[in-house]
Structure formats: C-alpha cells, structure tokens
Short mmCIF file of C-alpha atoms and ligand atoms in Angstrom, two decimals:
data_model
loop_
_atom_site.label_atom_id
_atom_site.label_comp_id
_atom_site.label_asym_id
_atom_site.label_seq_id
_atom_site.Cartn_x
_atom_site.Cartn_y
_atom_site.Cartn_z
CA UNK A 209 10.59 171.50 114.68
CA UNK A 210 10.40 172.74 117.89
CA UNK A 211 11.50 176.53 117.53
CA UNK A 212 13.38 177.82 120.22
CA UNK A 213 12.01 181.72 121.44
CA UNK A 214 15.53 182.98 121.90
CA UNK A 215 15.77 187.04 123.21
CA UNK A 216 18.09 189.76 122.42
CA UNK A 217 21.12 189.51 124.49
CA UNK A 218 24.77 188.60 124.08
CA UNK A 219 24.64 185.28 124.90
CA UNK A 220 21.23 184.48 123.04
CA UNK A 221 22.63 186.43 119.93
CA UNK A 222 25.77 183.45 120.46
CA UNK A 223 23.53 180.30 120.16
CA UNK A 224 21.30 182.03 117.29
CA UNK A 225 24.85 182.57 115.58
CA UNK A 226 25.74 178.88 115.33
CA UNK A 227 22.45 178.12 114.74
CA UNK A 228 23.50 179.85 111.28
CA UNK A 229 26.98 178.97 111.37
CA UNK A 230 25.82 175.06 111.38
CA UNK A 231 22.98 176.19 107.95
CA UNK A 232 19.47 177.12 110.09
CA UNK A 233 17.25 179.47 110.21
CA UNK A 234 17.23 182.13 112.10
CA UNK A 235 14.13 185.30 112.49
CA UNK A 236 15.80 188.00 114.19
CA UNK A 237 14.21 191.58 114.24
CA UNK A 238 15.81 195.10 111.41
CA UNK A 239 14.71 198.70 112.21
CA UNK A 240 12.50 197.22 109.13
CA UNK A 241 10.31 193.91 109.79
CA UNK A 242 12.02 190.39 111.18
CA UNK A 243 13.55 189.19 108.76
CA UNK A 244 13.79 185.59 108.07
CA UNK A 245 17.71 184.06 107.98
CA UNK A 246 19.91 181.48 106.95
CA UNK A 247 24.04 181.44 104.98
CA UNK A 248 24.29 183.13 102.22
CA UNK A 249 26.60 181.65 100.31
CA UNK A 250 25.12 178.19 101.61
CA UNK A 251 22.50 176.75 98.97
CA UNK A 252 21.01 174.30 101.61
CA UNK A 253 20.47 176.44 104.15
CA UNK A 254 18.35 179.26 101.86
CA UNK A 255 16.47 176.31 100.47
CA UNK A 256 14.59 175.56 104.23
CA UNK A 257 13.76 179.03 103.52
CA UNK A 258 11.49 179.40 100.84
CA UNK A 259 10.26 176.15 101.90
CA UNK A 260 9.33 177.49 105.12
CA UNK A 261 7.57 180.79 103.82
CA UNK A 262 6.09 178.12 100.67
CA UNK A 263 8.00 181.26 99.19
CA UNK A 264 7.97 180.77 95.04
CA UNK A 265 11.51 179.89 93.54
CA UNK A 266 11.91 182.70 91.45
CA UNK A 267 11.68 184.72 93.71
CA UNK A 268 15.48 186.92 95.57
CA UNK A 269 15.77 186.62 98.51
CA UNK A 270 18.34 189.78 99.91
CA UNK A 271 21.83 188.86 101.92
CA UNK A 272 21.93 191.71 104.84
CA UNK A 273 26.11 192.50 105.66
CA UNK A 274 27.83 194.15 109.14
CA UNK A 275 30.08 195.69 107.62
CA UNK A 276 31.58 197.65 104.25
CA UNK A 277 34.59 195.35 103.78
CA UNK A 278 32.08 192.55 103.50
CA UNK A 279 30.45 193.93 100.44
CA UNK A 280 33.60 192.07 98.69
CA UNK A 281 31.91 188.48 99.73
CA UNK A 282 28.75 189.71 97.53
CA UNK A 283 29.58 191.58 94.55
CA UNK A 284 32.44 192.68 92.15
CA UNK A 285 31.50 196.34 91.37
CA UNK A 286 31.11 199.20 93.57
CA UNK A 287 30.31 202.23 91.00
CA UNK A 288 30.63 206.12 92.46
CA UNK A 289 27.58 206.04 92.79
CA UNK A 290 26.79 203.21 95.13
CA UNK A 291 29.32 204.83 97.13
CA UNK A 292 27.51 207.86 97.75
CA UNK A 293 24.95 205.85 98.36
CA UNK A 294 26.35 203.29 100.62
CA UNK A 295 27.94 206.94 102.84
CA UNK A 296 24.62 208.46 102.92
CA UNK A 297 21.63 205.51 103.53
CA UNK A 298 23.63 202.85 105.75
CA UNK A 299 23.89 201.30 108.31
CA UNK A 300 19.49 201.23 106.92
CA UNK A 301 16.74 200.65 104.93
CA UNK A 302 18.36 200.82 101.68
CA UNK A 303 18.49 198.02 99.13
CA UNK A 304 20.72 197.98 96.56
CA UNK A 305 19.97 195.53 93.71
CA UNK A 306 24.09 194.88 92.38
CA UNK A 307 26.05 192.81 90.05
CA UNK A 308 26.47 188.92 92.06
CA UNK A 309 29.22 188.28 93.45
CA UNK A 310 30.61 183.87 92.31
CA UNK A 311 30.08 183.19 95.95
CA UNK A 312 27.06 184.01 96.87
CA UNK A 313 24.78 180.45 94.75
CA UNK A 314 21.41 181.21 92.26
CA UNK A 315 19.27 180.28 95.28
CA UNK A 316 19.98 183.17 97.28
CA UNK A 317 18.94 185.69 93.55
CA UNK A 318 16.42 183.29 92.22
CA UNK A 319 18.10 182.61 89.35
CA UNK A 320 19.14 185.64 89.03
CA UNK A 321 23.30 187.33 87.58
CA UNK A 322 22.47 190.09 89.98
CA UNK A 323 21.88 189.96 94.10
CA UNK A 324 20.16 192.47 96.67
CA UNK A 325 22.13 193.02 99.27
CA UNK A 326 21.62 195.09 102.31
CA UNK A 327 23.23 196.67 105.45
CA UNK A 328 20.70 197.30 108.43
CA UNK A 329 21.02 199.55 111.38
CA UNK A 330 19.18 197.58 114.19
CA UNK A 331 22.08 196.37 116.89
CA UNK A 332 20.21 193.65 117.44
CA UNK A 333 21.22 192.32 113.58
CA UNK A 334 23.98 193.48 112.48
CA UNK A 335 25.38 191.74 116.04
CA UNK A 336 23.82 188.39 114.58
CA UNK A 337 26.05 188.43 111.49
CA UNK A 338 29.07 189.38 112.57
CA UNK A 339 28.98 186.99 115.21
CA UNK A 340 27.29 183.86 112.31
CA UNK A 341 30.57 185.00 110.14
CA UNK A 342 28.92 185.18 107.30
CA UNK A 343 27.00 187.06 105.47
CA UNK A 344 23.44 186.08 105.82
CA UNK A 345 20.45 186.52 103.61
CA UNK A 346 17.05 187.27 104.90
CA UNK A 347 13.29 187.80 103.10
CA UNK A 348 10.41 189.53 105.87
CA UNK A 349 10.22 186.39 108.35
CA UNK A 350 6.22 186.12 107.00
CA UNK A 351 4.29 183.46 105.58
CA UNK A 352 4.83 184.12 101.67
CA UNK A 353 1.82 185.67 101.03
CA UNK A 354 1.24 187.13 104.67
CA UNK A 355 1.43 190.81 105.51
CA UNK A 356 5.27 191.28 106.64
CA UNK A 357 5.63 190.15 110.13
CA UNK A 358 6.80 193.73 112.67
CA UNK A 359 6.55 191.83 116.36
CA UNK A 360 8.30 188.66 117.45
CA UNK A 361 5.19 188.33 117.64
CA UNK A 362 3.68 188.06 114.08
CA UNK A 363 7.15 185.78 113.25
CA UNK A 364 5.52 183.09 115.68
CA UNK A 365 2.06 183.15 113.84
CA UNK A 366 3.48 182.81 111.20
CA UNK A 367 6.78 179.85 111.52
CA UNK A 368 6.70 178.85 114.60
CA UNK A 369 7.79 175.12 113.85
CA UNK A 370 8.49 175.71 111.21
CA UNK A 371 12.09 177.73 111.43
CA UNK A 372 14.44 177.09 114.50
CA UNK A 373 15.26 180.06 115.87
CA UNK A 374 13.34 183.40 117.02
CA UNK A 375 14.75 186.25 118.71
CA UNK A 376 12.53 188.08 120.32
CA UNK A 377 13.16 191.58 120.82
CA UNK A 378 10.63 195.20 120.26
CA UNK A 379 8.70 196.07 117.43
CA UNK A 380 10.78 197.10 114.60
CA UNK A 381 11.14 201.61 114.62
CA UNK A 382 9.65 200.99 110.79
CA UNK A 383 7.80 199.50 109.95
CA UNK A 384 7.20 199.03 106.76
CA UNK A 385 10.54 196.64 103.86
CA UNK A 386 13.77 198.40 102.77
CA UNK A 387 13.72 200.35 99.49
CA UNK A 388 15.16 197.98 97.08
CA UNK A 389 17.14 200.54 93.85
CA UNK A 390 18.11 198.80 91.08
CA UNK A 391 22.32 199.65 91.01
CA UNK A 392 23.20 197.65 87.76
CA UNK A 393 21.42 200.23 85.18
CA UNK A 394 22.45 203.91 83.38
CA UNK A 395 20.11 205.11 86.39
CA UNK A 396 19.54 203.99 89.20
CA UNK A 397 15.66 203.33 89.43
CA UNK A 398 13.70 201.92 92.65
CA UNK A 399 12.47 198.14 92.33
CA UNK A 400 10.37 198.51 95.34
CA UNK A 401 9.71 201.98 97.48
CA UNK A 402 10.87 202.09 101.13
CA UNK A 403 11.05 204.12 103.12
CA UNK A 404 13.68 206.10 102.07
CA UNK A 405 12.10 208.20 99.21
CA UNK A 406 12.69 209.04 95.44
CA UNK A 407 13.94 212.60 96.72
CA UNK A 408 15.98 211.52 99.36
CA UNK A 409 18.43 209.53 96.92
CA UNK A 410 17.44 211.92 93.84
CA UNK A 411 19.41 215.11 96.84
CA UNK A 412 22.54 212.52 97.53
CA UNK A 413 23.43 211.54 93.89
CA UNK A 414 22.42 214.99 92.52
CA UNK A 415 20.52 213.80 89.37
CA UNK A 416 16.92 212.45 88.61
CA UNK A 417 16.28 209.04 88.97
CA UNK A 418 14.41 206.05 87.84
CA UNK A 419 11.22 203.92 89.69
CA UNK A 420 9.82 201.57 88.10
CA UNK A 421 7.23 202.20 85.92
CA UNK A 422 4.35 199.47 87.27
CA UNK A 423 4.63 200.74 90.89
CA UNK A 424 0.93 201.62 92.24
CA UNK A 425 -0.62 200.44 89.35
CA UNK A 426 -2.85 197.04 88.07
CA UNK A 427 -1.73 195.75 85.00
CA UNK A 428 -4.54 196.29 81.81
CA UNK A 429 -6.55 193.54 80.42
CA UNK A 430 -3.81 192.23 78.31
CA UNK A 431 -0.91 194.24 79.58
CA UNK A 432 3.19 192.92 79.36
CA UNK A 433 3.79 193.89 83.07
CA UNK A 434 6.26 192.57 84.20
CA UNK A 435 8.05 194.35 88.02
CA UNK A 436 11.90 194.23 87.63
CA UNK A 437 11.49 192.63 91.20
CA UNK A 438 10.36 189.56 91.02
CA UNK A 439 8.68 190.11 94.64
CA UNK A 440 6.35 192.34 93.18
CA UNK A 441 4.22 190.27 90.90
CA UNK A 442 3.12 188.37 93.51
CA UNK A 443 -0.44 189.16 95.62
CA UNK A 444 1.00 189.71 98.66
CA UNK A 445 0.64 191.33 102.43
CA UNK A 446 -3.28 190.68 102.10
CA UNK A 447 -5.14 189.65 105.16
CA UNK A 448 -8.00 187.35 104.90
CA UNK A 449 -10.30 189.79 104.99
CA UNK A 450 -11.60 191.77 101.52
CA UNK A 451 -10.43 195.25 101.22
CA UNK A 452 -10.70 197.90 99.64
CA UNK A 453 -9.23 201.90 99.93
CA UNK A 454 -10.97 204.66 99.55
CA UNK A 455 -10.19 207.48 97.18
CA UNK A 456 -10.16 211.29 96.77
CA UNK A 457 -11.43 214.24 98.37
CA UNK A 458 -10.49 213.69 102.52
CA UNK A 459 -14.74 214.47 103.62
CA UNK A 460 -16.21 212.44 100.85
CA UNK A 461 -13.46 209.86 101.48
CA UNK A 462 -15.30 209.63 105.30
CA UNK A 463 -18.74 209.94 104.68
CA UNK A 464 -18.01 206.89 102.08
CA UNK A 465 -16.89 204.73 104.23
CA UNK A 466 -19.27 205.29 106.88
CA UNK A 467 -22.08 205.31 104.56
CA UNK A 468 -20.68 201.74 103.00
CA UNK A 469 -19.69 200.96 106.84
CA UNK A 470 -23.01 200.81 107.92
CA UNK A 471 -24.43 199.28 104.88
CA UNK A 472 -22.61 195.57 105.48
CA UNK A 473 -23.10 196.14 108.64
CA UNK A 474 -26.71 196.17 108.29
CA UNK A 475 -25.87 192.63 106.55
CA UNK A 476 -23.96 191.52 109.79
CA UNK A 477 -20.59 191.86 108.10
CA UNK A 478 -17.86 192.32 110.94
CA UNK A 479 -15.88 196.33 109.33
CA UNK A 480 -12.24 196.89 110.23
CA UNK A 481 -11.89 200.74 109.49
CA UNK A 482 -7.81 201.96 108.84
CA UNK A 483 -7.66 205.86 108.20
CA UNK A 484 -4.71 206.90 108.52
CA UNK A 485 -3.69 211.19 109.93
CA UNK A 486 -3.16 212.35 105.97
CA UNK A 487 1.13 213.85 107.31
CA UNK A 488 0.97 210.92 109.29
CA UNK A 489 2.54 208.51 106.74
CA UNK A 490 6.05 207.83 109.13
CA UNK A 491 3.14 206.53 111.23
CA UNK A 492 1.41 204.95 108.82
CA UNK A 493 4.12 203.14 107.80
CA UNK A 494 5.05 202.08 111.05
CA UNK A 495 1.40 199.97 111.16
CA UNK A 496 0.13 198.70 108.09
CA UNK A 497 1.23 194.87 108.95
CA UNK A 498 -0.15 194.80 112.10
CA UNK A 499 -3.17 196.44 111.89
CA UNK A 500 -3.52 194.31 108.21
CA UNK A 501 -3.31 191.04 111.10
CA UNK A 502 -5.74 192.26 113.72
CA UNK A 503 -8.22 192.93 111.47
CA UNK A 504 -7.90 189.40 110.77
CA UNK A 505 -7.18 188.30 114.03
CA UNK A 506 -10.53 190.56 114.70
CA UNK A 507 -12.51 187.62 111.79
CA UNK A 508 -13.10 191.19 110.35
CA UNK A 509 -15.37 190.52 107.14
CA UNK A 510 -14.32 194.03 105.13
CA UNK A 511 -11.60 196.26 105.76
CA UNK A 512 -12.58 200.30 104.31
CA UNK A 513 -9.18 202.07 104.26
CA UNK A 514 -9.11 205.88 103.30
CA UNK A 515 -5.86 205.84 100.80
CA UNK A 516 -3.36 208.85 101.62
CA UNK A 517 -1.54 211.15 99.69
CA UNK A 518 1.22 209.43 97.29
CA UNK A 519 3.79 211.50 97.84
CA UNK A 520 6.80 210.44 100.15
CA UNK A 521 6.45 207.81 102.17
CA UNK A 522 2.98 208.10 101.89
CA UNK A 523 3.45 206.69 98.29
CA UNK A 524 5.58 203.55 99.35
CA UNK A 525 2.52 202.65 102.21
CA UNK A 526 0.39 202.75 99.07
CA UNK A 527 1.96 200.15 97.34
CA UNK A 528 1.94 197.75 100.52
CA UNK A 529 -1.46 198.55 100.73
CA UNK A 530 -2.35 198.81 97.04
CA UNK A 531 -1.05 195.54 97.23
CA UNK A 532 -3.31 194.38 100.77
CA UNK A 533 -6.07 195.77 98.29
CA UNK A 534 -5.86 193.39 95.46
CA UNK A 535 -6.39 196.73 93.36
CA UNK A 536 -9.65 197.37 94.80
CA UNK A 537 -10.23 201.37 95.45
CA UNK A 538 -12.82 203.18 95.22
CA UNK A 539 -13.49 206.78 93.69
CA UNK A 540 -15.35 208.91 95.34
O1 TXA B 1191 13.46 196.03 104.32
C1 TXA B 1191 13.57 194.76 104.30
O2 TXA B 1191 14.22 194.44 102.85
C2 TXA B 1191 13.34 192.83 104.60
C3 TXA B 1191 14.66 192.69 106.27
C4 TXA B 1191 15.15 191.42 106.30
O3 TXA B 1191 15.40 193.05 105.02
N1 TXA B 1191 12.79 192.29 104.27
C5 TXA B 1191 12.69 191.39 102.90
O4 TXA B 1191 12.58 190.91 101.88
O5 TXA B 1191 12.25 192.89 102.85
P1 TXA B 1191 12.32 190.72 100.73
O6 TXA B 1191 12.64 188.76 100.47
O7 TXA B 1191 10.41 190.14 101.20
O8 TXA B 1191 11.66 191.27 99.19
C6 TXA B 1191 12.55 192.00 99.01
C7 TXA B 1191 12.07 192.15 97.73
C8 TXA B 1191 11.61 190.89 96.60
O9 TXA B 1191 10.43 192.04 96.26
C9 TXA B 1191 12.14 190.74 95.49
O10 TXA B 1191 12.33 190.11 94.13
C10 TXA B 1191 13.63 192.05 95.58
O11 TXA B 1191 13.73 192.51 96.85
N2 TXA B 1191 15.06 190.82 94.81
C11 TXA B 1191 15.54 190.92 95.96
N3 TXA B 1191 16.97 190.86 95.33
C12 TXA B 1191 16.60 190.86 93.80
C13 TXA B 1191 16.56 191.25 92.47
N4 TXA B 1191 18.53 190.82 91.72
N5 TXA B 1191 16.71 191.73 91.63
C14 TXA B 1191 16.10 192.53 91.54
N6 TXA B 1191 14.53 192.61 92.40
C15 TXA B 1191 15.40 191.35 93.34
MG1 MG B 1192 7.84 190.01 101.58
#
C-alpha cells in the first residue's frame, strides 16, 4: 500500500476525512501523540488498525470526538462527575472510561462493555473528526510496543506502507499520552497517568480519587497482577537498546551514570544518556519518546537514564520510562 503524505491544510484534511469515511486509516496529530484513526463505528475499519500496528486484539482503542454532542454516540450514561471533568479538561489530554454505547462495536473496545472517549484539543484532529462525520477510534500511531510517535516522521518511520495516509503537522505539544480515568466505579480511578495529574482531578471533583495500584511497580513473583487498562500490561514504549534507570540522590545518580558509561565504553558499547532536569517534568514529557527513538537510530547498546521525582507529571513520565526499561532500576 502506498501511504499518502498529507499536509495539515483544509484541503488535505478533507481528503483525509474522505479516507476515514470510506473505511481507511489515517494518522493524525493530537496534542499528546499522533493517533492512527479509523471510523469508530466501522468494525472492519477498526480491525485494520490492529493489523497495521500489530496490536493485540484485547487492547481497546480510544474513541475521539470533536464536540460534546457526539458523546451520545459513544455512551448512554453521563454522570455529574463526568460533566465536571469534561467542563474542566475537554478539549484536552483526558480519556474517560464510560459504559459502551450500542453503536460502538466490540472490536473498538477490545470486547469490553466500557469504552474510552476523549475530545482532543488539537484543531487539526478536531477538524478531521468533524469532517469525517463520525467518532474516530485511534490508538497511538506507532508499531505495537515501540515508543509513541510525537512527530509525523516517527509515524512514517513505523507505518509507511501500512496505512492510507498521514497528516503531517508539527510536533505534539505535550508528548505523552492522555491520562486515562475510569468513571464506571464508585470513585474515579486513574488507569494510565498522563499530563493531567491525580491532584488536578481531585481539585476539580473536590474529592480524593484512586490510582490503579499496579502503576509504576513491577509484578512480584507469583502475584496476581492485573492492570485495569489492558494496554498497561504489555512491554511498551521499548527501545531496542537495553535501558537502566538510576534512582537515588541526584549527585550519586550522576556519578553512577558516569561510571557506568565509562565501563560500557571501555567494552566498546555505544551509550546513550537521558538526564532531564528534575523540576522540568513537562520538558521530559515532551522529549522522552523522541529520545528513545533517537537512541535506537544512533544504534545505542545501552540507555542510562536518571529517574525523575515521582510527583505530578514526573510520575507519568516515570511510568513510561519504567515500562521502556522493563523495570530495570538501579538504586544508588
Ligand atoms: O493521548 C492519547 O490517549 C493517544 C492519542 C492518539 O489520543 N491515544 C492513545 O491510545 O494513547 P492507545 O491505544 O495507545 O492507548 C489507549 C490506552 C490503553 O492502555 C488501553 O488499554 C486503554 O487506553 N483503554 C482504552 N479503552 C479502555 C477501556 N474500555 N477500559 C480500560 N482501558 C482502556
Ligand atoms: Mg499506545
């Protein structure tokens, strides 16, 4: 298949919308990461997303809408808490898990009776949804298991020849995926941490909310370990290189990284270091996936990364780093 490279102009967005309408696949920008979109109501179209990405069939996609009115096509239940969160965080990087409306096929939800829904803030994304005339199912536009794409070039590197078109726009503003919050229980629960933090939700709702207890830790031997978002159980965001995260006092971390680097280089290995400023976690969010891809491109054998403090957006970036490293953490 030849992948069409489109621009983010009105004219090209119309071409992209036509492709979606006709059951095709289009990668498009959002403020978090690029998404790989198909008509969420068309089971055959959504099936092609799984094929193109090599994605496990039990990992549900997120349904993207452009306007509040479209929510009725996705779910039948809108609670007061949902309204509060939509008012506060949409359009934006929040995905709510809600009961599945009858027009959303099971392929889209990975056979679940719930569905994830999000209204992106990116205007190209919203215009594409409006012009397509349907909600758009879209996971991140990477090959399954690879770091999420934050530029059009990342999408092309992974999916050229496997999808109908890519809308080439700028780099994504945020750089890590949306926060996924389950609204189907008595108390809302974060299933995937993101740019919107637990504290942000608690301020909006005026109550404490839950975090999936499996987040940011490794399963213990023999433990029944079931992250509530199916996607969170897979090895993910993985560079080809081995990755080690160094955790502890800042000065000791930097010394340990320097020493490890020297030892590895003495063995003839290519070393790639990731060391974000501790209090610049939004910069880390913006850069992390691009850096993992860069390490691969440069043919790194090992990535040495300094841990971030696990607060606010730092917790979310660490979530991606821990998964990339397969929880290979060295306390120093
Ligand atoms: O920022 C984002 O959310 C990006 C852009 C494109 O919008 N999309 C994205 O999709 O990250 P994806 O498919 O890579 O991740 C979706 C996550 C997975 O962990 C999936 O398991 C979870 O959301 N999810 C989706 N529907 C769910 C459901 N009904 N119940 C539990 N988890 C769900
Ligand atoms: Mg993904």
